[in-house]
PDB file of C-alpha atoms in Angstrom:
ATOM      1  CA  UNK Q   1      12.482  20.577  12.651  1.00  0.00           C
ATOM      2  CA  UNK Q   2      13.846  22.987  14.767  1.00  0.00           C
ATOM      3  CA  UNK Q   3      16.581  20.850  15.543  1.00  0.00           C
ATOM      4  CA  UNK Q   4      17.203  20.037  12.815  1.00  0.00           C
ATOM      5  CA  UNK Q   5      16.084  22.408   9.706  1.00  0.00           C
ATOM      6  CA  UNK Q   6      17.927  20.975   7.129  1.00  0.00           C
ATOM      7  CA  UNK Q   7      15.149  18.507   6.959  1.00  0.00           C
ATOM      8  CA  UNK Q   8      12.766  21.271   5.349  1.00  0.00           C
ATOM      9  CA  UNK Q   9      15.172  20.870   2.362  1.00  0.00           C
ATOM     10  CA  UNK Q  10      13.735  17.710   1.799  1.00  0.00           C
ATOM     11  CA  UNK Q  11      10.407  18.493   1.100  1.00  0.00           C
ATOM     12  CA  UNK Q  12       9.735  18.557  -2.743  1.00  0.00           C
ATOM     13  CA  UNK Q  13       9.008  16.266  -5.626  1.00  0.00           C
ATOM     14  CA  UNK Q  14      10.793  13.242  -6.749  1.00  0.00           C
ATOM     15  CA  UNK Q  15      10.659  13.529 -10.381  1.00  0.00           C
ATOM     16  CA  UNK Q  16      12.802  10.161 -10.549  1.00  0.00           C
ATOM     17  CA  UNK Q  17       9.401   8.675  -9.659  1.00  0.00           C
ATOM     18  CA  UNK Q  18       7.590   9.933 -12.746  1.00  0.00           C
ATOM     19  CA  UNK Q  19      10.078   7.499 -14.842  1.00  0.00           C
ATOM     20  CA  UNK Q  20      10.154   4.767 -12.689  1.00  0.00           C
ATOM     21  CA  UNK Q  21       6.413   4.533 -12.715  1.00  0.00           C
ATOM     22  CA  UNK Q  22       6.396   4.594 -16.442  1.00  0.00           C
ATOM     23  CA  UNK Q  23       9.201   2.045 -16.988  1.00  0.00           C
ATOM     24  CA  UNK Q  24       6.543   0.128 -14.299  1.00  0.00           C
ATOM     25  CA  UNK Q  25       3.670   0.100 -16.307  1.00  0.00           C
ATOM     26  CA  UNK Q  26       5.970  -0.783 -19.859  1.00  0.00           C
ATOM     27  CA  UNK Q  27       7.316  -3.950 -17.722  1.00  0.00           C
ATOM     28  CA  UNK Q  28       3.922  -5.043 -16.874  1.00  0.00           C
ATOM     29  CA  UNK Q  29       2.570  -4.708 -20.312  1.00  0.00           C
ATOM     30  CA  UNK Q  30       5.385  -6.732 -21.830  1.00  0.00           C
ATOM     31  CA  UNK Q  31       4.633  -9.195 -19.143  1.00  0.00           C
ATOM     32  CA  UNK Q  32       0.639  -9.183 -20.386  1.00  0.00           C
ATOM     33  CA  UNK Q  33       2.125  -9.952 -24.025  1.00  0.00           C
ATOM     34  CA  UNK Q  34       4.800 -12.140 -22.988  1.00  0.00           C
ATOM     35  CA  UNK Q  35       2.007 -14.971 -20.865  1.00  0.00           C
ATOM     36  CA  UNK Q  36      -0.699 -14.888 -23.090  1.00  0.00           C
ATOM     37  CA  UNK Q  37       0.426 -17.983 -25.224  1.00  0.00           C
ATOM     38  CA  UNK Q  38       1.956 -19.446 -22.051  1.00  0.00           C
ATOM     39  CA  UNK Q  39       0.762 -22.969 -20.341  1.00  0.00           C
ATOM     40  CA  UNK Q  40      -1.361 -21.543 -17.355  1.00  0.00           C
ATOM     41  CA  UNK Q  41       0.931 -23.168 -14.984  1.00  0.00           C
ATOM     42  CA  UNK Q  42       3.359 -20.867 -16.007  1.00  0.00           C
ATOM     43  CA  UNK Q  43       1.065 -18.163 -16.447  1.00  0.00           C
ATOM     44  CA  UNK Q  44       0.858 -18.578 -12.505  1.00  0.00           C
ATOM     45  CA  UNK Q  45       3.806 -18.870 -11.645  1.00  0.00           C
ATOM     46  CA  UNK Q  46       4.552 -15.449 -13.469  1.00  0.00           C
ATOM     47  CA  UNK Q  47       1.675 -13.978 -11.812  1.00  0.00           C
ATOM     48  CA  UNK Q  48       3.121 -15.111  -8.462  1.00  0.00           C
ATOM     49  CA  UNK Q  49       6.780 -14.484  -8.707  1.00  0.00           C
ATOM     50  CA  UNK Q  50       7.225 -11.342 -11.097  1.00  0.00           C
ATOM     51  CA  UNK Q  51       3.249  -9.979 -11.606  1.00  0.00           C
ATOM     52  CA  UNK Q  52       2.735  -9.701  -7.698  1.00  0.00           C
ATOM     53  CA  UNK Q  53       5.728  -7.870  -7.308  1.00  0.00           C
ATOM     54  CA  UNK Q  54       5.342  -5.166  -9.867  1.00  0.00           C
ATOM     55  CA  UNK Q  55       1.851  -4.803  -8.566  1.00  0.00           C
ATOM     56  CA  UNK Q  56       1.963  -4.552  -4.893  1.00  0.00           C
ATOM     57  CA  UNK Q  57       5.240  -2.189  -6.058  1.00  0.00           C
ATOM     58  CA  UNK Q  58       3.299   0.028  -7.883  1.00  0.00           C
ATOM     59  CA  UNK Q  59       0.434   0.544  -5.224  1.00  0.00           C
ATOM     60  CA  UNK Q  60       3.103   1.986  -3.325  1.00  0.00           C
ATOM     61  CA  UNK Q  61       4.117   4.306  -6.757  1.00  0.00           C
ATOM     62  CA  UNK Q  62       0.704   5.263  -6.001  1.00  0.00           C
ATOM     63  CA  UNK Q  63       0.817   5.708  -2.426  1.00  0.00           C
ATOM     64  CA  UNK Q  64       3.835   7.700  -3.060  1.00  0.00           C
ATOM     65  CA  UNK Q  65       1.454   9.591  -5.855  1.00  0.00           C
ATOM     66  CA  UNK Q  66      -1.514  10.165  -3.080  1.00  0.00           C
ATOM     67  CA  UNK Q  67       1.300  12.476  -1.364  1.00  0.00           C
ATOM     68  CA  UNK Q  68       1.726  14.456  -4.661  1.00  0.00           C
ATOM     69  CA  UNK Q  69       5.344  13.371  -4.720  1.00  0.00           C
ATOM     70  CA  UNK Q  70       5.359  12.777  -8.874  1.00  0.00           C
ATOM     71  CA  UNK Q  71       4.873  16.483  -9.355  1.00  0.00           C
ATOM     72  CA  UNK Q  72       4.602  18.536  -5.715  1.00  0.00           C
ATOM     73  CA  UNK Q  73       1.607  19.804  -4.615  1.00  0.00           C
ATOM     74  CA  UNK Q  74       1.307  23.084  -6.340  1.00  0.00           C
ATOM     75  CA  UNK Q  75       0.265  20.554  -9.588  1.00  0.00           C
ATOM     76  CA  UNK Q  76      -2.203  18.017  -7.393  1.00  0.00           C
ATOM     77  CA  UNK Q  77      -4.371  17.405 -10.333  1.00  0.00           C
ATOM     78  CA  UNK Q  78      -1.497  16.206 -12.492  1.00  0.00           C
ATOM     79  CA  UNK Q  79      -0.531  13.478  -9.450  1.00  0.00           C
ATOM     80  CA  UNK Q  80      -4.807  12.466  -9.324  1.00  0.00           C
ATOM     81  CA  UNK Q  81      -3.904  11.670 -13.225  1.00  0.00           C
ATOM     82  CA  UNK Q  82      -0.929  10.154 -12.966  1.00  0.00           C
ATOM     83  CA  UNK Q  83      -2.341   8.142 -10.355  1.00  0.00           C
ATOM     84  CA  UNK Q  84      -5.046   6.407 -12.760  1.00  0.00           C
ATOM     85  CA  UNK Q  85      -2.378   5.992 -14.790  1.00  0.00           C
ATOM     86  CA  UNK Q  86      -0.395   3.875 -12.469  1.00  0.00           C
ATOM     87  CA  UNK Q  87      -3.390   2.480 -12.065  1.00  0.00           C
ATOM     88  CA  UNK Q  88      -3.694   0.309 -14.920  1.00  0.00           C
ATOM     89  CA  UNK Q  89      -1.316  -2.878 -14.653  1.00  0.00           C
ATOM     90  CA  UNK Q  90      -3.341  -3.599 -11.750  1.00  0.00           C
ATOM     91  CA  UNK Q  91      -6.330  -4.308 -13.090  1.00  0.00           C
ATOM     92  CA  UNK Q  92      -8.913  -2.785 -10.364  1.00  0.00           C
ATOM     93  CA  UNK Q  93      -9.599   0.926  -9.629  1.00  0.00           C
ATOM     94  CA  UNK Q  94      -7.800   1.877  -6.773  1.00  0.00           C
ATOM     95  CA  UNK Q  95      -5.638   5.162  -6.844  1.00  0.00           C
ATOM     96  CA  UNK Q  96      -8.575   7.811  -6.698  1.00  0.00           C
ATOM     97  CA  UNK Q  97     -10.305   6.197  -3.151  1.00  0.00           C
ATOM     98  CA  UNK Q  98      -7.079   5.207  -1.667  1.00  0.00           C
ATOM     99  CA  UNK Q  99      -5.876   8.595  -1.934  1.00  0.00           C
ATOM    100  CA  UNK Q 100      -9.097  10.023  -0.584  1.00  0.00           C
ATOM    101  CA  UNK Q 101      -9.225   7.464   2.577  1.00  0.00           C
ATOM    102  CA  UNK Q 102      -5.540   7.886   2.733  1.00  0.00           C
ATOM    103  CA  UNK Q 103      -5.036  11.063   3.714  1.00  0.00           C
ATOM    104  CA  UNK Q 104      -7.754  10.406   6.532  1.00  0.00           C
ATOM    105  CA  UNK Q 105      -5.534   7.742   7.992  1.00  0.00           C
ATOM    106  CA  UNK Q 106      -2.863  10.368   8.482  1.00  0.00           C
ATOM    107  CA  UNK Q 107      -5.093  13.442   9.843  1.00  0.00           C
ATOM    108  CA  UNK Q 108      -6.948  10.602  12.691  1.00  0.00           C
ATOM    109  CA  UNK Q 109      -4.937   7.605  12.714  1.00  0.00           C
ATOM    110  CA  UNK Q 110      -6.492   4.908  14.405  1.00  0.00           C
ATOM    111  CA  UNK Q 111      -9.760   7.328  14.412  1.00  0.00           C
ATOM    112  CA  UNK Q 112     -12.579   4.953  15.304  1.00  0.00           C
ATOM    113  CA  UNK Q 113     -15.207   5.064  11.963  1.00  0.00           C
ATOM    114  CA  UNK Q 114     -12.812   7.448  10.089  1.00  0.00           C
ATOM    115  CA  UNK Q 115      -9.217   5.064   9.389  1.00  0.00           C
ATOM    116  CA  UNK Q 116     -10.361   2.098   7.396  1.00  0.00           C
ATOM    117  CA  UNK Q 117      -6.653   1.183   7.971  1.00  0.00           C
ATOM    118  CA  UNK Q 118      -8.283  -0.296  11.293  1.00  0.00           C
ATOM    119  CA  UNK Q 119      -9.333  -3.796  11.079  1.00  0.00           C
ATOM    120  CA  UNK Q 120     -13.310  -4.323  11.367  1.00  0.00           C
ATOM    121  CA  UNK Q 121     -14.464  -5.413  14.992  1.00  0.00           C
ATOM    122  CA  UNK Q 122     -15.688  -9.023  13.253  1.00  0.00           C
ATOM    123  CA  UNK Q 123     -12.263  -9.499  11.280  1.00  0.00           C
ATOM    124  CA  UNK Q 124     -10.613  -9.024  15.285  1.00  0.00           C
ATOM    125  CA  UNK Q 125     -13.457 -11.300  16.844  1.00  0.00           C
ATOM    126  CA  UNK Q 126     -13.333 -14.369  13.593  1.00  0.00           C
ATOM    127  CA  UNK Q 127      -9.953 -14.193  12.563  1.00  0.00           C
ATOM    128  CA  UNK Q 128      -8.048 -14.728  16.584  1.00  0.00           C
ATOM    129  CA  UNK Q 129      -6.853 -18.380  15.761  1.00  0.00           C
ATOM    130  CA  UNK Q 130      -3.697 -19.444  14.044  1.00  0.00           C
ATOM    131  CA  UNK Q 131      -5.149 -20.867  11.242  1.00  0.00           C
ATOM    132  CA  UNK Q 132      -7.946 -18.136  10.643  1.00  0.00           C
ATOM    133  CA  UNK Q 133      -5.169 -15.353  11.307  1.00  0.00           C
ATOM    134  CA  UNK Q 134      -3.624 -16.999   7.667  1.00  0.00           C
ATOM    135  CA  UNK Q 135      -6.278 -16.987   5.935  1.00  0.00           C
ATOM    136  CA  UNK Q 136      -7.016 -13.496   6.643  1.00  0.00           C
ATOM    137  CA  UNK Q 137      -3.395 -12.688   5.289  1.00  0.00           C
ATOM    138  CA  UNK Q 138      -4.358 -14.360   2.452  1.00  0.00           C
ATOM    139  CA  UNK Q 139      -7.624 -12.349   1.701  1.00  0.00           C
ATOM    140  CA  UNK Q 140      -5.933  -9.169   2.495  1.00  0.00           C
ATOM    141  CA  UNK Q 141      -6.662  -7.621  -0.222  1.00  0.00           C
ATOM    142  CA  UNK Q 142     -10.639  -8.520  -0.164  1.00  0.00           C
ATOM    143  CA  UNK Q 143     -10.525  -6.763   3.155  1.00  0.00           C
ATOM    144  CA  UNK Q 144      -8.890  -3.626   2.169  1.00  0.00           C
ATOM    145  CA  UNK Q 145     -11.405  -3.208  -1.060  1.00  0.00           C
ATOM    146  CA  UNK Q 146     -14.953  -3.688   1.634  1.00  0.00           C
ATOM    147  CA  UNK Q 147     -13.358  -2.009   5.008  1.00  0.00           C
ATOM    148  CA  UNK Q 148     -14.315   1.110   3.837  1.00  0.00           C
ATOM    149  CA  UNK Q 149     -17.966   0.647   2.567  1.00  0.00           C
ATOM    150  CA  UNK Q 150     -18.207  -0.881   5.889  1.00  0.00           C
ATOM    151  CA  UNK Q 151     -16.143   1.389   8.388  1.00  0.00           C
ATOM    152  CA  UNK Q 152     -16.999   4.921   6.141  1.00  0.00           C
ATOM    153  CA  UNK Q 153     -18.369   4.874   3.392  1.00  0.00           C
ATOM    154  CA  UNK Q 154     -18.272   8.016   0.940  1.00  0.00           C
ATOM    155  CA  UNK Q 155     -20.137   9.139  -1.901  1.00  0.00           C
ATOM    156  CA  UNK Q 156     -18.476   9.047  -5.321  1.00  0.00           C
ATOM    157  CA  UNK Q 157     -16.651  11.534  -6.923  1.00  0.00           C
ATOM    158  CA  UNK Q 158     -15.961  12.183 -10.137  1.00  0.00           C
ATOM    159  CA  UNK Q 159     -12.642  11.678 -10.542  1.00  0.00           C
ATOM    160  CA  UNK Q 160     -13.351   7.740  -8.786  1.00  0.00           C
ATOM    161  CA  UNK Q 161     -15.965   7.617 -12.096  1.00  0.00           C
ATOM    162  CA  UNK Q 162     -12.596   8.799 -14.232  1.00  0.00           C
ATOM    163  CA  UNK Q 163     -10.616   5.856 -12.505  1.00  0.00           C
ATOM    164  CA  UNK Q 164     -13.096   3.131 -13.177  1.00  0.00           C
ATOM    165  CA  UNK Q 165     -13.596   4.099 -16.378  1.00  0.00           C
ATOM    166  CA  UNK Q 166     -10.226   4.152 -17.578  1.00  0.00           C
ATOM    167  CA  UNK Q 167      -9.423   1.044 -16.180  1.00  0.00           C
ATOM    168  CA  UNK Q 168     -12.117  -0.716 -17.517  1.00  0.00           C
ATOM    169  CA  UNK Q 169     -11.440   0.369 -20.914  1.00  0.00           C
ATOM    170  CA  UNK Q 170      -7.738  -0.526 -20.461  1.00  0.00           C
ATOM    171  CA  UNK Q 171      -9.094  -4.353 -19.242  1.00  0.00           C
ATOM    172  CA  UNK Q 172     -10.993  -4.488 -22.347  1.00  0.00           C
ATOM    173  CA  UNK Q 173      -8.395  -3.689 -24.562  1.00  0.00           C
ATOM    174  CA  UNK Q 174      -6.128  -6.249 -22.981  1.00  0.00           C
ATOM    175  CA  UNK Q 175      -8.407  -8.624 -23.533  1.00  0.00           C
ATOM    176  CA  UNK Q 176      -9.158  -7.776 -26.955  1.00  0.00           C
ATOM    177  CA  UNK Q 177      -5.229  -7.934 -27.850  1.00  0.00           C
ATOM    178  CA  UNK Q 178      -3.942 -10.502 -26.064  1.00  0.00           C
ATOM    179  CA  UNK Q 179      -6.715 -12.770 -24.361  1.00  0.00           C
ATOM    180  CA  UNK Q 180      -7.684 -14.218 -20.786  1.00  0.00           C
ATOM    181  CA  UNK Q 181      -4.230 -15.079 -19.633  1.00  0.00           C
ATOM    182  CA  UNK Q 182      -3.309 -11.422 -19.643  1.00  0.00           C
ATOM    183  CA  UNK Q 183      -6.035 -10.571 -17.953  1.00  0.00           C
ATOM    184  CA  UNK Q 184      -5.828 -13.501 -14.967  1.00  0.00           C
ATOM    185  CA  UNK Q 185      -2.414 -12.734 -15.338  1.00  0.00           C
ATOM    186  CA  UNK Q 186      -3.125  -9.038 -14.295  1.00  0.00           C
ATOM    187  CA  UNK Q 187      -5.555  -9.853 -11.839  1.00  0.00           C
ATOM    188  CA  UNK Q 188      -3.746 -12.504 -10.064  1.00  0.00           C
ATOM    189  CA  UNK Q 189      -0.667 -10.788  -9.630  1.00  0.00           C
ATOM    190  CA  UNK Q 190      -2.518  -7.926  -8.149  1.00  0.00           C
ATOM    191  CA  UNK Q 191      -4.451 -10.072  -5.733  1.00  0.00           C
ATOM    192  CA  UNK Q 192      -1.764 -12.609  -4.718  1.00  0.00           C
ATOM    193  CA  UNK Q 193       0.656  -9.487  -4.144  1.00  0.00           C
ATOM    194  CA  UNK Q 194      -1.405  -7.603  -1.688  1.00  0.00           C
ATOM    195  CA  UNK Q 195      -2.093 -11.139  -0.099  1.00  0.00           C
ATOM    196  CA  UNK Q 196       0.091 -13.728   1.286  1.00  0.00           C
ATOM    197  CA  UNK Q 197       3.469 -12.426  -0.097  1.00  0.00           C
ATOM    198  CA  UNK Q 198       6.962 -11.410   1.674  1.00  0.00           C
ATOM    199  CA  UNK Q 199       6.115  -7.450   0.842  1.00  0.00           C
ATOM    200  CA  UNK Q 200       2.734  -7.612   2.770  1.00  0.00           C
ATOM    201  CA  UNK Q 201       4.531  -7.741   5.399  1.00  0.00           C
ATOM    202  CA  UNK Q 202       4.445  -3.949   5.272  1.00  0.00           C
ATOM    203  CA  UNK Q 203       0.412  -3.913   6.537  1.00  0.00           C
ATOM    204  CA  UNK Q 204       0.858  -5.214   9.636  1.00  0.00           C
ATOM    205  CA  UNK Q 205       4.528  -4.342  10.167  1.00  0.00           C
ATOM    206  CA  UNK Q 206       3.227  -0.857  10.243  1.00  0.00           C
ATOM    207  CA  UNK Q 207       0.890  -0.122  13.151  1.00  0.00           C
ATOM    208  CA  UNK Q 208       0.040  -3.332  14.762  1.00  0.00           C
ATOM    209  CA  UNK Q 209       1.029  -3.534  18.347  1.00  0.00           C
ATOM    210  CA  UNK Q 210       3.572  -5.937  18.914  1.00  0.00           C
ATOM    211  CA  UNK Q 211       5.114  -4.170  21.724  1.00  0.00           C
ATOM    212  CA  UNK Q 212       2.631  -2.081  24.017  1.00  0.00           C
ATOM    213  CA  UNK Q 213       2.170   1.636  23.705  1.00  0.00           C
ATOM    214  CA  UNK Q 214       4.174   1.435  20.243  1.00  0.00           C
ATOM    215  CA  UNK Q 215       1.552   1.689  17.352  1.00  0.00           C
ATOM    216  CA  UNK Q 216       4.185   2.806  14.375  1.00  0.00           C
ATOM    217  CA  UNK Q 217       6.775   0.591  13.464  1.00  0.00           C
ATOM    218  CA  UNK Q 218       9.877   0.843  10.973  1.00  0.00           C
ATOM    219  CA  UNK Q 219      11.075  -1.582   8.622  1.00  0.00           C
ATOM    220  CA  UNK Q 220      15.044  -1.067   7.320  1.00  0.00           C
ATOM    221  CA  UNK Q 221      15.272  -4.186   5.197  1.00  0.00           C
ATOM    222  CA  UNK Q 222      16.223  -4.795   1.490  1.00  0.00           C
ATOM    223  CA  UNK Q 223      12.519  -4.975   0.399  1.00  0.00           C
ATOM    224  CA  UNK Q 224      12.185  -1.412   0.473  1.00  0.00           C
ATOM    225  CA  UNK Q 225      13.990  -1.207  -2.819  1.00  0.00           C
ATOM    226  CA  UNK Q 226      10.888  -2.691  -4.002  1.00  0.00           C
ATOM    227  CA  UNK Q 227       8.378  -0.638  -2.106  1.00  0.00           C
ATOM    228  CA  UNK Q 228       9.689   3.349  -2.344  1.00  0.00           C
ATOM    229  CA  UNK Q 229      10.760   2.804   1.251  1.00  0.00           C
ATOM    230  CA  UNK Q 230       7.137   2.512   3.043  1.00  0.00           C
ATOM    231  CA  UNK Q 231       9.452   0.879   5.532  1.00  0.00           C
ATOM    232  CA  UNK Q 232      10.540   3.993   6.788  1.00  0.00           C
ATOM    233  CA  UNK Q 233       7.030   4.192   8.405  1.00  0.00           C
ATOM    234  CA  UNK Q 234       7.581   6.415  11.393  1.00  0.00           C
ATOM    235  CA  UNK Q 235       9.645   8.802   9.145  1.00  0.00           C
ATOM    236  CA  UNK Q 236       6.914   9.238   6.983  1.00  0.00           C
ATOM    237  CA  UNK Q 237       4.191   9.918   9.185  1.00  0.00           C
ATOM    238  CA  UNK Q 238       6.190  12.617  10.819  1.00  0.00           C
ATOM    239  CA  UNK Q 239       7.189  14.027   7.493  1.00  0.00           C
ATOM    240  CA  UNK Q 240       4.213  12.683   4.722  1.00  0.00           C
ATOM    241  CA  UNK Q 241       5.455  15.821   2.505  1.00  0.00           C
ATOM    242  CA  UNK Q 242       9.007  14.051   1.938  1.00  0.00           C
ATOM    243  CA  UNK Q 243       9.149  11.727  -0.556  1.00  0.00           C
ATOM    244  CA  UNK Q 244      10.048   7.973   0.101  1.00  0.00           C
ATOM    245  CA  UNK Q 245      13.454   8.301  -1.794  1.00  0.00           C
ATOM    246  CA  UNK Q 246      14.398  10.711   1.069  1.00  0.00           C
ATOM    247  CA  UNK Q 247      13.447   9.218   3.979  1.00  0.00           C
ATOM    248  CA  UNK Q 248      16.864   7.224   4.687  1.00  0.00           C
ATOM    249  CA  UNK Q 249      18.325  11.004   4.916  1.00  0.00           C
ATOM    250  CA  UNK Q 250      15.257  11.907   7.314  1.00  0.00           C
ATOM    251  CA  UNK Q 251      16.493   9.162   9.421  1.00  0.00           C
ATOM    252  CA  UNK Q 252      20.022   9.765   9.050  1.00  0.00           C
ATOM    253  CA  UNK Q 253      19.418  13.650  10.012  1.00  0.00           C
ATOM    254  CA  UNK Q 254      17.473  12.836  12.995  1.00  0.00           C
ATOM    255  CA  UNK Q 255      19.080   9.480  14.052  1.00  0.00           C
ATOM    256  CA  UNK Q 256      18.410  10.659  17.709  1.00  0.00           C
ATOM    257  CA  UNK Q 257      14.783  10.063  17.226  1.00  0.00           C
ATOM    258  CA  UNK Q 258      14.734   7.121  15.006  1.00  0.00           C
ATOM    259  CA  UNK Q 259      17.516   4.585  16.329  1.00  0.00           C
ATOM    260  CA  UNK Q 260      16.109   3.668  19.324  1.00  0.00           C
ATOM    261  CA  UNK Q 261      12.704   2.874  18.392  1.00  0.00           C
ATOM    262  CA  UNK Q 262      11.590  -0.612  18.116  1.00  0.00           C
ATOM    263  CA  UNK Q 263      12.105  -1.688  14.362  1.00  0.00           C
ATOM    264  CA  UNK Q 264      12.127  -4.838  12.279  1.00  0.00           C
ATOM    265  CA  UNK Q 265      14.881  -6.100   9.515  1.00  0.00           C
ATOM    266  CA  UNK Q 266      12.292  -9.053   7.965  1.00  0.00           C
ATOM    267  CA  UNK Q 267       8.889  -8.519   6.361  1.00  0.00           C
ATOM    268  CA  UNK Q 268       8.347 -12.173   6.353  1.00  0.00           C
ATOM    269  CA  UNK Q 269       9.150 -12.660  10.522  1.00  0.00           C
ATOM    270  CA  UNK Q 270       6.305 -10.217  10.933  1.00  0.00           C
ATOM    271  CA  UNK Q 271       4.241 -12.204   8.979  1.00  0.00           C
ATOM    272  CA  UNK Q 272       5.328 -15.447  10.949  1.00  0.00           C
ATOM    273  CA  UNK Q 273       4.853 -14.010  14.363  1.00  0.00           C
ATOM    274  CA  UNK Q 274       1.187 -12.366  13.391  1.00  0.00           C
ATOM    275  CA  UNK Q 275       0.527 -15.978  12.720  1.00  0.00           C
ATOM    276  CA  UNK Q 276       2.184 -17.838  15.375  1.00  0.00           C
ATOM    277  CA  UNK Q 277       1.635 -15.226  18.262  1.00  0.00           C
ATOM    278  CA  UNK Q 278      -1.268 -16.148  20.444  1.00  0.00           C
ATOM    279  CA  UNK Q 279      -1.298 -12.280  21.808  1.00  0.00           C
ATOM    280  CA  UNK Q 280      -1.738 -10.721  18.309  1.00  0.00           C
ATOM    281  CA  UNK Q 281      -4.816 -10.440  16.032  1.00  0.00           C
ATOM    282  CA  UNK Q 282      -6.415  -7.999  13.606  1.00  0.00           C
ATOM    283  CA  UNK Q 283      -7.767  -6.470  17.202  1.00  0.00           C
ATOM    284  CA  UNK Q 284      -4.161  -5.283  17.879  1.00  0.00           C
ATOM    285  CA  UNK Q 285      -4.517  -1.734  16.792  1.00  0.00           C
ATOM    286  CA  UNK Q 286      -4.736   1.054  18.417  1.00  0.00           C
ATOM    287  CA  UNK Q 287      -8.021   2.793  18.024  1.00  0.00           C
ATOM    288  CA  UNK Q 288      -9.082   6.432  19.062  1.00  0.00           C
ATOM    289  CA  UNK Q 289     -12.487   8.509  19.712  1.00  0.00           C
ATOM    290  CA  UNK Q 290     -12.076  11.397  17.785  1.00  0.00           C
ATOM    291  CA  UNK Q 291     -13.250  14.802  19.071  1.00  0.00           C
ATOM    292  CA  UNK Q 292     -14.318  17.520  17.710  1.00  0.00           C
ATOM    293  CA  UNK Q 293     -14.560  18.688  14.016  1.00  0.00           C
ATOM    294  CA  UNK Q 294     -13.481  15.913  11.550  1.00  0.00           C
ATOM    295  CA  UNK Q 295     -12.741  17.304   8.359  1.00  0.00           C
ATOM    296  CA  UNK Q 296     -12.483  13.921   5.975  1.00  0.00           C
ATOM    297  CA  UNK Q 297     -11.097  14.073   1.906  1.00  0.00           C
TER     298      UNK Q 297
END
């Protein structure tokens, strides 16, 4: 920053996001109408190829949300809404406690007990073959939902009552309207997005150690059209404040600091060498002992 100031212009609200979300959540409800008289091998299909997409797409909406970047942080109760909101094509409560453990990951990342980005020491110890390391892709998203109870577990707010509430009542009406296949179509899409799928790439792409003594990793590939550029991964956690839509201008700004980092261009290589790479496993993280005061969300 005090090379380059300009960068302070940068952090405030990307309203854009506001409309994209709600275009979102209209595409995935004409989706829900659109399977529910379909033959369920299309209705999985769908789910794979279009429903997984918007999903694991809008988790990063709310990601983006969890940084107040719908409406700045002067209005943080209007993002915490929003964020239900954006919520509901994905058929699980999820934006109130990922914003909460969220925010933790960025104050102590890598803080042993306090990131529940941090893999579980039995996911490193079972999951160190090649064949085990897939099928822990694949149940990434089982992983992310019982790390936390596990790792740091929290009582429940509120708001997190709000969030399950809501969604539950929007599953119900979905099923009321338009049936089952709606609903596995919802469910599905969500599960198989966040699992073994080209954008998942992103969790491991981010902070596992491929290269020693490098824990944060950049992606600059196409697929962060699709994810509010989470890709830009060390530009955010230097700047969490800007917005994903800016963070190609954070990096352009400050290419001094960015271009020379180690970086990938494919999602889906990561995913192949996490696999294929006898030297990486869920234990390839970089983990800290915090000390002193730890002030969690």
């Amino acid at each position: 920053l005090a090379k380059h100031p300009e960068i302070k212009a940068l952090m405030k609200p990307d309203y854009n996001l506001i409309w994209v979300v709600v275009l979102m959540v209209l595409a995935q409800l004409t989706a829900f109408y659109l399977v529910k008289d379909l033959d369920w091998k299309w209705v999985v299909f769908w789910a794979y190829v279009f429903g997984s997409c918007i999903s694991h797409s809008m988790t990063l909406a709310i990601h983006e949300i969890s940084h107040n970047s719908a409406f700045g942080n002067s209005k943080a109760m209007w993002n915490r809404w929003f964020g239900i909101f954006a919520n509901l094509p994905l058929g699980l409560p999820y934006s109130i406690s990922f914003k909460r453990y969220h925010m933790d990951h960025h104050r102590y990342l890598g803080g042993d007990g306090i990131d529940v980005d941090i893999p579980t020491n039995f996911e490193g110890w079972f999951f160190c073959t090649r064949f085990r390391k897939f099928i822990w892709i694949v149940l990434q998203p089982f992983f992310y939902a019982i790390r936390p109870l596990c790792i740091n577990p929290k009582p429940i707010t509120r708001l997190e009552i709000i969030n399950l509430l809501a969604q539950l009542s929007f599953d119900v009406v979905i099923y009321y309207l338009w049936g089952v296949k709606s609903i596995f179509y919802m469910l599905a899409g969500s599960i198989l997005g966040l699992g073994l799928h080209p954008i998942s790439g992103h969790f491991i792409a981010e902070h596992y150690m491929f290269l020693k003594g490098h824990e944060t990793y950049s992606y600059y590939g196409p697929l962060n059209l699709l994810t509010f550029n989470v890709g830009y991964h060390n530009e955010h956690h230097d700047f969490p404040n800007i917005p994903g839509k800016s963070l190609p201008l954070v990096k352009k700004i400050a290419a001094e600091y960015y271009d020379n980092l180690p970086q990938y261009n494919s999602w889906i290589k990561v995913l192949y060498d996490f696999v294929m790479d006898d030297t990486i496993s869920p234990y390839s993280r970089m983990k800290r002992q915090l000390k002193g005061e730890v002030q969690q969300d």
